[in-house]
PDB file of N, CA and C and ligand atoms in Angstrom:
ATOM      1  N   UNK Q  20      51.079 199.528 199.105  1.00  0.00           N
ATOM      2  CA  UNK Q  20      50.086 199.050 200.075  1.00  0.00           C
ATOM      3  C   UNK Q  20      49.258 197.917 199.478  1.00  0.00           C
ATOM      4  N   UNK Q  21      48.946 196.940 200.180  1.00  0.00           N
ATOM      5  CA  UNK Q  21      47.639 195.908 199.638  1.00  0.00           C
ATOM      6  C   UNK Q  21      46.476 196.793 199.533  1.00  0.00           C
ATOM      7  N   UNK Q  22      45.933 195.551 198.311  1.00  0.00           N
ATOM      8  CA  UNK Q  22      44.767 196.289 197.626  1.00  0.00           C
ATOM      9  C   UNK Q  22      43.704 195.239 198.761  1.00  0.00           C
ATOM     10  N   UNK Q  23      43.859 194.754 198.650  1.00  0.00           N
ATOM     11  CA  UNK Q  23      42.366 194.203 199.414  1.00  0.00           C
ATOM     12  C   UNK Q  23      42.703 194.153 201.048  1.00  0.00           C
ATOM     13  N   UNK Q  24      41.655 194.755 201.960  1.00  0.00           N
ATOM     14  CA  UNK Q  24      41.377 195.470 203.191  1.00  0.00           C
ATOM     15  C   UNK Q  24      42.092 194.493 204.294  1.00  0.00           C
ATOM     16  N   UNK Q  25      43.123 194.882 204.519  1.00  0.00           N
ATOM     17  CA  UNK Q  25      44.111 194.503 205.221  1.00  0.00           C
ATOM     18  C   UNK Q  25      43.446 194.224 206.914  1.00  0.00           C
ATOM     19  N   UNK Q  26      43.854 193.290 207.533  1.00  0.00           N
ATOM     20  CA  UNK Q  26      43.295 193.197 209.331  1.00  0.00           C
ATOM     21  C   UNK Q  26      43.781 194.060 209.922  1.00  0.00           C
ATOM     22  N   UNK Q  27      43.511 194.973 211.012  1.00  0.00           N
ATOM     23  CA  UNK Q  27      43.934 195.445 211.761  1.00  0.00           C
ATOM     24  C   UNK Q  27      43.885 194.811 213.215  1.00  0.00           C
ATOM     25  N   UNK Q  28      45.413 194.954 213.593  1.00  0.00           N
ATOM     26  CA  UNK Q  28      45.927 193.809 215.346  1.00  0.00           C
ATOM     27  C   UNK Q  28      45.874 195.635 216.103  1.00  0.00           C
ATOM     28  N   UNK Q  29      44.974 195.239 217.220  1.00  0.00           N
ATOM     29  CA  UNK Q  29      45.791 195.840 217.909  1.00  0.00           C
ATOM     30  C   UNK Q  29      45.042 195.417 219.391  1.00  0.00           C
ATOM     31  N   UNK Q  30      45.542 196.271 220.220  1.00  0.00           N
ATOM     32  CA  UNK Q  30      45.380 195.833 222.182  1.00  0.00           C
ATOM     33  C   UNK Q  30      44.028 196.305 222.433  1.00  0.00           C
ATOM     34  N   UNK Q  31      43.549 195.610 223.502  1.00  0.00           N
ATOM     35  CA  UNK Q  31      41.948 196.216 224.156  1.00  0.00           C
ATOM     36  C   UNK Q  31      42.425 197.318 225.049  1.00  0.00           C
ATOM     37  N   UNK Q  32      42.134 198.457 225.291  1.00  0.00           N
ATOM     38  CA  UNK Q  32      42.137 199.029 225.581  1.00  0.00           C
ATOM     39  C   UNK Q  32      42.323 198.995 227.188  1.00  0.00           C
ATOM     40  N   UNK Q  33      41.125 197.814 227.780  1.00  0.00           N
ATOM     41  CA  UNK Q  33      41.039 197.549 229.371  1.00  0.00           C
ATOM     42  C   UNK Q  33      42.127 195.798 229.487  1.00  0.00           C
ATOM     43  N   UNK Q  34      42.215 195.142 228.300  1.00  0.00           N
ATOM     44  CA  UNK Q  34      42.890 194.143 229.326  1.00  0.00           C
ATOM     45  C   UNK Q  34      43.886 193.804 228.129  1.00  0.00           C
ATOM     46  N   UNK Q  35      44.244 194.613 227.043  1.00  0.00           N
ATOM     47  CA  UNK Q  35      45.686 194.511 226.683  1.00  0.00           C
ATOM     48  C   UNK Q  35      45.425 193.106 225.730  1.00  0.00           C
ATOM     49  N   UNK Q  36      44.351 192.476 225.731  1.00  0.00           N
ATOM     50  CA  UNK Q  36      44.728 191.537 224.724  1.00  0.00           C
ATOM     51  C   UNK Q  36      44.501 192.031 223.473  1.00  0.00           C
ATOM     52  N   UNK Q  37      45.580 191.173 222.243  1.00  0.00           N
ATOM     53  CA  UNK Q  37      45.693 191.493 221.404  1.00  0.00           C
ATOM     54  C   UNK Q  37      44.386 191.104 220.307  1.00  0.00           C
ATOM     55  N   UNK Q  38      43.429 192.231 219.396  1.00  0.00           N
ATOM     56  CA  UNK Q  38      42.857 191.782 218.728  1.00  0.00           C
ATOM     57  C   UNK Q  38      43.016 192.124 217.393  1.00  0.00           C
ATOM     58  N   UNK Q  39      41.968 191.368 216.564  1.00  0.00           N
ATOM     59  CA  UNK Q  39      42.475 191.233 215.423  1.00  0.00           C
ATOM     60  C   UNK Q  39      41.039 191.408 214.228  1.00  0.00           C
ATOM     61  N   UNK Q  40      40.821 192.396 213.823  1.00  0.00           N
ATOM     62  CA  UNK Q  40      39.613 192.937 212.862  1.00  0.00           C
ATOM     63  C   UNK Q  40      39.527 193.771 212.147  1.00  0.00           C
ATOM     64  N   UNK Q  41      38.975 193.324 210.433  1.00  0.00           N
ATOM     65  CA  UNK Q  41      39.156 193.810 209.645  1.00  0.00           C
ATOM     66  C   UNK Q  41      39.161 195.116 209.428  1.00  0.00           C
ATOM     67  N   UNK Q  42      40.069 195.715 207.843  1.00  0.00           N
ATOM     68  CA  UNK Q  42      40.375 197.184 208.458  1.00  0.00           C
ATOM     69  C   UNK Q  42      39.002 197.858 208.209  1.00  0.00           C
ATOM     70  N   UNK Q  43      38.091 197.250 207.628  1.00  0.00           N
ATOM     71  CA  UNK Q  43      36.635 198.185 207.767  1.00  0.00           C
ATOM     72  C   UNK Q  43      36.406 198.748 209.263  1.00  0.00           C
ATOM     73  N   UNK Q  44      36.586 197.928 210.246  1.00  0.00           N
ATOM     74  CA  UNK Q  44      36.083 198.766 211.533  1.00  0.00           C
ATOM     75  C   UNK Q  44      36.647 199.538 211.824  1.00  0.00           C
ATOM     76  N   UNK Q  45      37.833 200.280 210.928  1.00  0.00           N
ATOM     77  CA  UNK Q  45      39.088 201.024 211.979  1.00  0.00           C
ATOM     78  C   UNK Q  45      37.756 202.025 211.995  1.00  0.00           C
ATOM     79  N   UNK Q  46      38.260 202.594 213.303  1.00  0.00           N
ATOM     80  CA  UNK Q  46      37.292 203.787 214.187  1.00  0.00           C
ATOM     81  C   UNK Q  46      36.187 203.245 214.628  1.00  0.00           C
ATOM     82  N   UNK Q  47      36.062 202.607 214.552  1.00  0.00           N
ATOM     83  CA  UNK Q  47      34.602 201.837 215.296  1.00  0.00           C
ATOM     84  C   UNK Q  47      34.825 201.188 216.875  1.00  0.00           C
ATOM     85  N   UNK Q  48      33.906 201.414 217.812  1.00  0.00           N
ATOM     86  CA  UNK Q  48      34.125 200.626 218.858  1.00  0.00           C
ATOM     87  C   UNK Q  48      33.324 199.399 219.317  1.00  0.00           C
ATOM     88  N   UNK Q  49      33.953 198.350 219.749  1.00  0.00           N
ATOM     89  CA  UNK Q  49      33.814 197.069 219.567  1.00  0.00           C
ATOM     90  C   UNK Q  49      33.753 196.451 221.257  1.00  0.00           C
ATOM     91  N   UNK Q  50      33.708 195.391 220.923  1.00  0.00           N
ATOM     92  CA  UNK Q  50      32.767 194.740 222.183  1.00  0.00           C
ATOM     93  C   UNK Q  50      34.403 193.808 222.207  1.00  0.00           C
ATOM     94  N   UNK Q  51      35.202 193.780 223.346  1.00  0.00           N
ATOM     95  CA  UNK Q  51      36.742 193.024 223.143  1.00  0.00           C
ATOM     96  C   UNK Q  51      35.782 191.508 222.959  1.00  0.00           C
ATOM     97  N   UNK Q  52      36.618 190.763 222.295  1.00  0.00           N
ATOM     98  CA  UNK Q  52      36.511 189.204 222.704  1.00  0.00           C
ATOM     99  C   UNK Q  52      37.021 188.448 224.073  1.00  0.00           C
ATOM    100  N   UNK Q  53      37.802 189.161 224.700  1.00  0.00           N
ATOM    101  CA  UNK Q  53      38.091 188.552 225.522  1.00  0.00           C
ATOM    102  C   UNK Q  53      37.688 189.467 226.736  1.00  0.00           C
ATOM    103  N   UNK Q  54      37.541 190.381 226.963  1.00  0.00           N
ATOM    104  CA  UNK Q  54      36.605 191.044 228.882  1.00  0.00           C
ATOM    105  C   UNK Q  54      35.349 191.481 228.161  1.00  0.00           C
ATOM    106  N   UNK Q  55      35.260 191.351 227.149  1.00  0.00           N
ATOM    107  CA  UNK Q  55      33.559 191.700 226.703  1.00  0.00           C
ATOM    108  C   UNK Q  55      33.572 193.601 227.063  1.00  0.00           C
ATOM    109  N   UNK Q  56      34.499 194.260 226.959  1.00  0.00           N
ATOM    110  CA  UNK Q  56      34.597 195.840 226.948  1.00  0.00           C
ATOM    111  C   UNK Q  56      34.421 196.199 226.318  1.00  0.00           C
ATOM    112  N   UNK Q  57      33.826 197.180 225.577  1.00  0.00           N
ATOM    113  CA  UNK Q  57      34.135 198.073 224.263  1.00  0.00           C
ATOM    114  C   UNK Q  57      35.101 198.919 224.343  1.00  0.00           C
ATOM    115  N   UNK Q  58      35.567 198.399 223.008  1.00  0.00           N
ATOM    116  CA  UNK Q  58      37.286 199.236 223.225  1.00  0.00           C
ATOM    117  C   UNK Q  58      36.855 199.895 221.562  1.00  0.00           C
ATOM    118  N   UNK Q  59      37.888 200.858 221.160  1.00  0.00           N
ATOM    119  CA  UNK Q  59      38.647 201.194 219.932  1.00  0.00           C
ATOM    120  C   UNK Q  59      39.158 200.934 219.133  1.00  0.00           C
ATOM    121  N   UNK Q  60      38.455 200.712 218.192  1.00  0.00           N
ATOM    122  CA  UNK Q  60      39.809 199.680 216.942  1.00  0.00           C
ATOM    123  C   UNK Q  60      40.520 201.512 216.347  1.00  0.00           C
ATOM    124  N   UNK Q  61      41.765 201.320 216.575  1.00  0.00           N
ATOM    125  CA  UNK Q  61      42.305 202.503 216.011  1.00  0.00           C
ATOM    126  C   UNK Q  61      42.394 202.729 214.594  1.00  0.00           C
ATOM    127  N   UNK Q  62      42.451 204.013 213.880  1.00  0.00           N
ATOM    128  CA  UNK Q  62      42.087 203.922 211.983  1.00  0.00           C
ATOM    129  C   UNK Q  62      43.279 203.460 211.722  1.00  0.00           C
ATOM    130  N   UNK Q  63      43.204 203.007 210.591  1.00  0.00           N
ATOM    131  CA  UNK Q  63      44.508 202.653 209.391  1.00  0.00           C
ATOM    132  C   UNK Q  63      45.711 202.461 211.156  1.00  0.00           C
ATOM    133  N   UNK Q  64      45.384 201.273 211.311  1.00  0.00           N
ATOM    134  CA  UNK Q  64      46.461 201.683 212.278  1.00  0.00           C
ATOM    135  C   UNK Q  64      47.391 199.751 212.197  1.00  0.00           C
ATOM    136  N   UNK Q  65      47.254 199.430 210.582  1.00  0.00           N
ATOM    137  CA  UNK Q  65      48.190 198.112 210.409  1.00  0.00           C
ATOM    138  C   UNK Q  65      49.812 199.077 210.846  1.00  0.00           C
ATOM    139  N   UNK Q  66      50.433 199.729 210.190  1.00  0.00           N
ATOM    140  CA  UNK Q  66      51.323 200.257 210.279  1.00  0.00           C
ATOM    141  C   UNK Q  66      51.607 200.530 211.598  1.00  0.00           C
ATOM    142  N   UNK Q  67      50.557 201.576 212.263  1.00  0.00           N
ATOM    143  CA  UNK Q  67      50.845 201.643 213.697  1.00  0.00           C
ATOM    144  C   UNK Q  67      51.088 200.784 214.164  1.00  0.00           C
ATOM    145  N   UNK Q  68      50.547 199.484 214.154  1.00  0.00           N
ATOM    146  CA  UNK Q  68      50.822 198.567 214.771  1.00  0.00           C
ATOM    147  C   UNK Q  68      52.164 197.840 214.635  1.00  0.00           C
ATOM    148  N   UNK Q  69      52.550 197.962 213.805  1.00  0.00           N
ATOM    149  CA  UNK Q  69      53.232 197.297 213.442  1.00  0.00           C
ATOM    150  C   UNK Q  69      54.582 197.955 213.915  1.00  0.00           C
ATOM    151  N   UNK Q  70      54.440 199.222 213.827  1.00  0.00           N
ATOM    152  CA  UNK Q  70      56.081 200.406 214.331  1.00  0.00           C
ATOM    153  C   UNK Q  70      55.651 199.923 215.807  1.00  0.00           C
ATOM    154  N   UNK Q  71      54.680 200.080 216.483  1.00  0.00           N
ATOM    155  CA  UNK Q  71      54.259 199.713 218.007  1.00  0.00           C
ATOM    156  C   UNK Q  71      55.175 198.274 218.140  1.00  0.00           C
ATOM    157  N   UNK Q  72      55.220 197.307 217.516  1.00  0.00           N
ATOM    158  CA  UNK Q  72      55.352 196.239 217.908  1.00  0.00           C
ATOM    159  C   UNK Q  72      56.981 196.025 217.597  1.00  0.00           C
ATOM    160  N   UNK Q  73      57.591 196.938 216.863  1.00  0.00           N
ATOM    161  CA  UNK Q  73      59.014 197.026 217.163  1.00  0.00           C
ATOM    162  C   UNK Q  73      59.513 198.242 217.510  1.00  0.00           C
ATOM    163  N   UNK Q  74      58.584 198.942 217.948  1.00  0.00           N
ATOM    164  CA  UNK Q  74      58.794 199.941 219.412  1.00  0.00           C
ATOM    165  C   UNK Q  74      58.964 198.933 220.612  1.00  0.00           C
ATOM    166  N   UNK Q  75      58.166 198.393 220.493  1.00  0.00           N
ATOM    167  CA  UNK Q  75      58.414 197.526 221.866  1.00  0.00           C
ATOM    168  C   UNK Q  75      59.207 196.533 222.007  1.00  0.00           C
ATOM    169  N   UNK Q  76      59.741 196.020 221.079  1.00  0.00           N
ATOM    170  CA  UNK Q  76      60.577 194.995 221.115  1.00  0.00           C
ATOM    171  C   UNK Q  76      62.009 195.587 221.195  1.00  0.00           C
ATOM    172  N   UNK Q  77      62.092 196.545 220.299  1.00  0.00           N
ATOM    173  CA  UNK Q  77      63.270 197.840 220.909  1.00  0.00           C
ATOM    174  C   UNK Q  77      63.444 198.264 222.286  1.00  0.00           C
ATOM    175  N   UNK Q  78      62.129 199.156 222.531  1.00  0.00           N
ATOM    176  CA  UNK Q  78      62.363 198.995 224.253  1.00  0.00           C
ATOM    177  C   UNK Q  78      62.659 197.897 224.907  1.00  0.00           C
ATOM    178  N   UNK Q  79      62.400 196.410 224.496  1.00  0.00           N
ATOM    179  CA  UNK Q  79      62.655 195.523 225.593  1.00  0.00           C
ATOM    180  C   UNK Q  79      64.313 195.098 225.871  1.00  0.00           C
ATOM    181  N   UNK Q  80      64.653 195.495 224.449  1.00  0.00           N
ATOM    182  CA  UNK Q  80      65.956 194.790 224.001  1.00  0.00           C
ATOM    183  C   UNK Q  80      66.898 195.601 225.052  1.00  0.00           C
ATOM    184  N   UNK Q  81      66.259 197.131 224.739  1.00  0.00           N
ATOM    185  CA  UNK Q  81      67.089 198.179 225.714  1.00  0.00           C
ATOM    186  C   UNK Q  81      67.048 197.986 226.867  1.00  0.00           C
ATOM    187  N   UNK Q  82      65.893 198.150 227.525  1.00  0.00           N
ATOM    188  CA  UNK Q  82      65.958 197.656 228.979  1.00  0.00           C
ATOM    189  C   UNK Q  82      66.609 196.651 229.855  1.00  0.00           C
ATOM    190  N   UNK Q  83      66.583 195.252 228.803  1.00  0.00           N
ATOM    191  CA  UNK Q  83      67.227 194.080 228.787  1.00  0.00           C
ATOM    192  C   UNK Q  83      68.648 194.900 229.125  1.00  0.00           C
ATOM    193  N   UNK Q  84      69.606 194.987 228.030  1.00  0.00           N
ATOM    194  CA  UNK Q  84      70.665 195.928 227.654  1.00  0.00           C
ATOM    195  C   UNK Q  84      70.914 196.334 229.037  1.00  0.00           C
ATOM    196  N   UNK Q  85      70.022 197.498 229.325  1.00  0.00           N
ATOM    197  CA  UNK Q  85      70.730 198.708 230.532  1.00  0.00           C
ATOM    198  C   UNK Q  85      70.550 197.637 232.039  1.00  0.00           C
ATOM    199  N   UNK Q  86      69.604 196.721 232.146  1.00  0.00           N
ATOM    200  CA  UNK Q  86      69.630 195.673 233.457  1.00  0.00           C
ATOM    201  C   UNK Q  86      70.986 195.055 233.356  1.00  0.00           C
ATOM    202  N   UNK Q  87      71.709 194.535 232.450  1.00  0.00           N
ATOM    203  CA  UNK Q  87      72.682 193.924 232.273  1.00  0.00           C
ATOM    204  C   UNK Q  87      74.107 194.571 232.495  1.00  0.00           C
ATOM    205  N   UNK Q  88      73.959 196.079 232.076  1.00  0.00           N
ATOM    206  CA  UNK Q  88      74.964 196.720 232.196  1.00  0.00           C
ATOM    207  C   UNK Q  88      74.803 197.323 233.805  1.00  0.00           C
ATOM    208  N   UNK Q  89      73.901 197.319 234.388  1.00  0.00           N
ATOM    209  CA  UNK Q  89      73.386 198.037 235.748  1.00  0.00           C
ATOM    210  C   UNK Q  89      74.240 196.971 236.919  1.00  0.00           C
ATOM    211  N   UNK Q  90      73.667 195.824 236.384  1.00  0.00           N
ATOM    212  CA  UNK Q  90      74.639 194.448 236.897  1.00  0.00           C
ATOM    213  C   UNK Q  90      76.163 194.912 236.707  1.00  0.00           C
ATOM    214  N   UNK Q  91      76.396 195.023 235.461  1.00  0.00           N
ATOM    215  CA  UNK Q  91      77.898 194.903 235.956  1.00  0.00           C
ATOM    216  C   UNK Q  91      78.604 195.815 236.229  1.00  0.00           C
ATOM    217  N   UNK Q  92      77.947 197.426 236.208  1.00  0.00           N
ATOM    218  CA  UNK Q  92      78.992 198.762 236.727  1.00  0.00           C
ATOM    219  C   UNK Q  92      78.682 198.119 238.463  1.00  0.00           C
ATOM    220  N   UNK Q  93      77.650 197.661 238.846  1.00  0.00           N
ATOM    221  CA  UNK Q  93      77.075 197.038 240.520  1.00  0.00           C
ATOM    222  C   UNK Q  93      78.139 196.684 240.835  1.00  0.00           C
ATOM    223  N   UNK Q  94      78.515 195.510 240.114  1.00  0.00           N
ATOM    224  CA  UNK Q  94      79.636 194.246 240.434  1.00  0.00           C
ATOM    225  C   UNK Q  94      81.223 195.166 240.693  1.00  0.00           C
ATOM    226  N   UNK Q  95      81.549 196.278 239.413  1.00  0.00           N
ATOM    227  CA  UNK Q  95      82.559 197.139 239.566  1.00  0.00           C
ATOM    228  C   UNK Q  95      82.715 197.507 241.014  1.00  0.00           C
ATOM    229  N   UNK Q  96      81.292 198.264 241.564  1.00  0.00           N
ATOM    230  CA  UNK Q  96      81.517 199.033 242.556  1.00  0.00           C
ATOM    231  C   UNK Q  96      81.537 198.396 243.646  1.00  0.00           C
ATOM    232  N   UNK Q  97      81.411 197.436 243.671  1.00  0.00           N
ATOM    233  CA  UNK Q  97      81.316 196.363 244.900  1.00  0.00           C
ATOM    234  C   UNK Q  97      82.721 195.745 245.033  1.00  0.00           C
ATOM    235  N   UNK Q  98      83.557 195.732 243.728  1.00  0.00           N
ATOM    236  CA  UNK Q  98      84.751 194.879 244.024  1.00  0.00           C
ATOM    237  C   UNK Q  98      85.576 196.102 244.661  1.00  0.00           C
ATOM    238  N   UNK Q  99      85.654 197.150 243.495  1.00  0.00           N
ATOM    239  CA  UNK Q  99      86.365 198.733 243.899  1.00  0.00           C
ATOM    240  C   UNK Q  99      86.048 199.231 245.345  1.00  0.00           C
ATOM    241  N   UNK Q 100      84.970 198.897 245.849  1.00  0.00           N
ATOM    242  CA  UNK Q 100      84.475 199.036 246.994  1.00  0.00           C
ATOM    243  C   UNK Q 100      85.687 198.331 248.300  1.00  0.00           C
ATOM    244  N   UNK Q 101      85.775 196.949 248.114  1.00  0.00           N
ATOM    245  CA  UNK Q 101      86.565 196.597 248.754  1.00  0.00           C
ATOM    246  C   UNK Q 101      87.970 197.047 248.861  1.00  0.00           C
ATOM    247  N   UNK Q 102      88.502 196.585 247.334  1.00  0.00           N
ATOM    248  CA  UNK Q 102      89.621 197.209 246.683  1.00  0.00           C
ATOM    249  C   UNK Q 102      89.930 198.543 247.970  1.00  0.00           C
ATOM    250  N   UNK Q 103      89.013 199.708 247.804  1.00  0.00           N
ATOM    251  CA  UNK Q 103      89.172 200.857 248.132  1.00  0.00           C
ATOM    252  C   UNK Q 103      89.125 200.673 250.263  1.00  0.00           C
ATOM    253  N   UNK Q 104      88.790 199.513 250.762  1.00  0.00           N
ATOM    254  CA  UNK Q 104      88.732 199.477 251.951  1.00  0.00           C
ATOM    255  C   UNK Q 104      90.607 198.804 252.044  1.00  0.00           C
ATOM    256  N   UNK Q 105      90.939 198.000 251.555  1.00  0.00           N
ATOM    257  CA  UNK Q 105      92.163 197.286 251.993  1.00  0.00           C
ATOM    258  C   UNK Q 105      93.282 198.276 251.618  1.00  0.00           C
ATOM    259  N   UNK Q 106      93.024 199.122 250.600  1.00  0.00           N
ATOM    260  CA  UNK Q 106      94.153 200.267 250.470  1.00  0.00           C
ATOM    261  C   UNK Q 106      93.982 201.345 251.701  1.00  0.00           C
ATOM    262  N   UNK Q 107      92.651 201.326 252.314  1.00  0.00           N
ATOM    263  CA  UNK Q 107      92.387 202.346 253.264  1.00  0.00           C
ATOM    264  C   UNK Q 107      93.251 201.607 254.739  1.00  0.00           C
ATOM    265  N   UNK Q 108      93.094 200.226 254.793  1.00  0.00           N
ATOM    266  CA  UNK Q 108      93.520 200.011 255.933  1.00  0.00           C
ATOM    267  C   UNK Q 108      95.711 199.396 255.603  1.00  0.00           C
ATOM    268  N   UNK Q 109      95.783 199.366 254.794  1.00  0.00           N
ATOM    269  CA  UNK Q 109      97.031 199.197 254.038  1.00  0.00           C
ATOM    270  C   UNK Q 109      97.609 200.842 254.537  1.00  0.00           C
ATOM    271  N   UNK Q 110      97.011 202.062 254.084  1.00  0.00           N
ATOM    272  CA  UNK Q 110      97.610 203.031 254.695  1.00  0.00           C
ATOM    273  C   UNK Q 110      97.191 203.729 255.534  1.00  0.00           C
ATOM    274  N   UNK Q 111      96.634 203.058 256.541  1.00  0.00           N
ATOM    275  CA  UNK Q 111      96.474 203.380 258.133  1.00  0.00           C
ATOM    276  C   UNK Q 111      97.558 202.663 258.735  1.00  0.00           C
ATOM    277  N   UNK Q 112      97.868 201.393 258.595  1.00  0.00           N
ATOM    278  CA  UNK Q 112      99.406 200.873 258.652  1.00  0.00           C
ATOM    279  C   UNK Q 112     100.159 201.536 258.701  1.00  0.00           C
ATOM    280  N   UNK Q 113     100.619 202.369 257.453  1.00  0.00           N
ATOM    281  CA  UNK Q 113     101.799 202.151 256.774  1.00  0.00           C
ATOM    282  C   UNK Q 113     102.002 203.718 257.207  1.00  0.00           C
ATOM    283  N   UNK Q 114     101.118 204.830 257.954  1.00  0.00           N
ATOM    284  CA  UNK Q 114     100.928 205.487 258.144  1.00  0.00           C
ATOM    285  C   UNK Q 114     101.436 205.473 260.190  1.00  0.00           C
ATOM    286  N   UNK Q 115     100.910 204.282 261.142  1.00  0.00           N
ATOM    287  CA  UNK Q 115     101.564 203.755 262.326  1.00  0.00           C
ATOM    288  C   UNK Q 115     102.470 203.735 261.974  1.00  0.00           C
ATOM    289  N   UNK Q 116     103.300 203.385 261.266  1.00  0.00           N
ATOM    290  CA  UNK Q 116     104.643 202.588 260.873  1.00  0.00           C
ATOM    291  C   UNK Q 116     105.774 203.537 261.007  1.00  0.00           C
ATOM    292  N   UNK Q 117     105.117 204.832 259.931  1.00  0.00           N
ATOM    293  CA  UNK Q 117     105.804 206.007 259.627  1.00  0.00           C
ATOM    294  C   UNK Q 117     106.094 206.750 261.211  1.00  0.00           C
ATOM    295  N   UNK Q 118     105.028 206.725 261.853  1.00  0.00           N
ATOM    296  CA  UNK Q 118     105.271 207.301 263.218  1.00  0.00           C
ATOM    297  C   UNK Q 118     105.899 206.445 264.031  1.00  0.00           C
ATOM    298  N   UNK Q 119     106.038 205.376 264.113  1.00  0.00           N
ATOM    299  CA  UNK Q 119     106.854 204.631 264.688  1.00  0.00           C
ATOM    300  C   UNK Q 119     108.611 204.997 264.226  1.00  0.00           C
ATOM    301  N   UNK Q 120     108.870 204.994 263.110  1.00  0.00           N
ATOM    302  CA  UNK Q 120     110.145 204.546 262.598  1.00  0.00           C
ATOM    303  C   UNK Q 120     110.349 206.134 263.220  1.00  0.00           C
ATOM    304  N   UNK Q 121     110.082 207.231 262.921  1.00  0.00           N
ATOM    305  CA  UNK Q 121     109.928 208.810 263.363  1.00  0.00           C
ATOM    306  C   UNK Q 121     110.239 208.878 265.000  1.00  0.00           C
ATOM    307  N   UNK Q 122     109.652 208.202 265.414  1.00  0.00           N
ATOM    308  CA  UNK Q 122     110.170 208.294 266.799  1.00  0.00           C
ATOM    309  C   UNK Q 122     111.240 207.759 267.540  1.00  0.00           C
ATOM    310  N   UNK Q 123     111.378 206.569 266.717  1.00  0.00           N
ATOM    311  CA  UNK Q 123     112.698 205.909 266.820  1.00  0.00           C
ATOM    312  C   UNK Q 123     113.590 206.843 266.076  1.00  0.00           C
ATOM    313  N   UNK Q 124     113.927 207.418 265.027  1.00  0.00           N
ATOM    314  CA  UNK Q 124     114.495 208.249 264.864  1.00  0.00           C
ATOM    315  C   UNK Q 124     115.025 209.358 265.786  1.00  0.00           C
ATOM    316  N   UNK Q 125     113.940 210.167 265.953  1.00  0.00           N
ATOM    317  CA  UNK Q 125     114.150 211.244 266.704  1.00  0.00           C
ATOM    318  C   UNK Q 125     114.426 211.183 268.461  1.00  0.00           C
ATOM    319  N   UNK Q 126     114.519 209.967 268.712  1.00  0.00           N
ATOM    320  CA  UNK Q 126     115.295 209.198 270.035  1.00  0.00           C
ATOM    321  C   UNK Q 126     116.704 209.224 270.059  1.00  0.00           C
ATOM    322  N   UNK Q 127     116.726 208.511 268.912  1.00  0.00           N
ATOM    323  CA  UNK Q 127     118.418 208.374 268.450  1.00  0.00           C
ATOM    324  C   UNK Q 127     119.085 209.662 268.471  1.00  0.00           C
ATOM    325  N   UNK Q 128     118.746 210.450 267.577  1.00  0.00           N
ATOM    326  CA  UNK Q 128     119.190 211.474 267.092  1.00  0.00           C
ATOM    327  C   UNK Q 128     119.163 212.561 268.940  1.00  0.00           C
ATOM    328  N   UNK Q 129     118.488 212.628 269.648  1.00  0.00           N
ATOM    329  CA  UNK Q 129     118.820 213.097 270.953  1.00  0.00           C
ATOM    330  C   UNK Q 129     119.482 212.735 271.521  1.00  0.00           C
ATOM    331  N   UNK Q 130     119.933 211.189 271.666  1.00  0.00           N
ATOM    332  CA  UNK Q 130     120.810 210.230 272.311  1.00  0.00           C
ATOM    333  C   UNK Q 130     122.073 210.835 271.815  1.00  0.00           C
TER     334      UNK Q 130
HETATM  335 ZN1  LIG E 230      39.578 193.347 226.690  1.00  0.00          ZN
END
């Protein structure tokens, strides 16, 4: 760990901006710089912050990830979709057809 008192980053509590103050205040509550709120500087929380900030960049990557893959099982089911209509009407055809040739058959075969 550093020997001399490391900054602590972290979010305001009410408007999410990121601040930035020395680690003496951890636990102290503070006036934000930017909505003028008093928020929480969290303790010893460089580390936290820091797993937080590739927590989140993890989650984004994932989310990113599963939107992308959401897209393309979509795209699957949309083509298969069709796919699955022209085989449906391919053997509704082919299905007339069968009763057709059947009856012509069974004409003959009385004749
Ligand atoms: Zn704020």
């Amino acid at each position: 760990m550093q020997t001399s008192s490391p900054d602590i980053v972290f979010a305001c509590a009410h408007c999410s901006t990121s601040l930035v103050v020395d680690a003496a205040a951890a636990g102290m509550t503070l006036d934000c710089q930017k909505c003028g709120k008093p928020t929480t500087v969290p303790a010893g929380s460089i580390d936290a912050a820091a797993d937080n900030a590739v927590r989140i960049s993890d989650l984004q990557h994932q989310l990113k990830e599963n939107a992308s893959q959401r897209t393309e099982i979509t795209s699957y089911i949309n083509q298969l979709s069709i796919q699955l209509h022209r085989w449906q009407l391919r053997l509704q055809s082919l299905n007339e057809r069968q009763e057709k040739l059947e009856a012509e058959l069974a004409g003959l075969s009385r004749g």
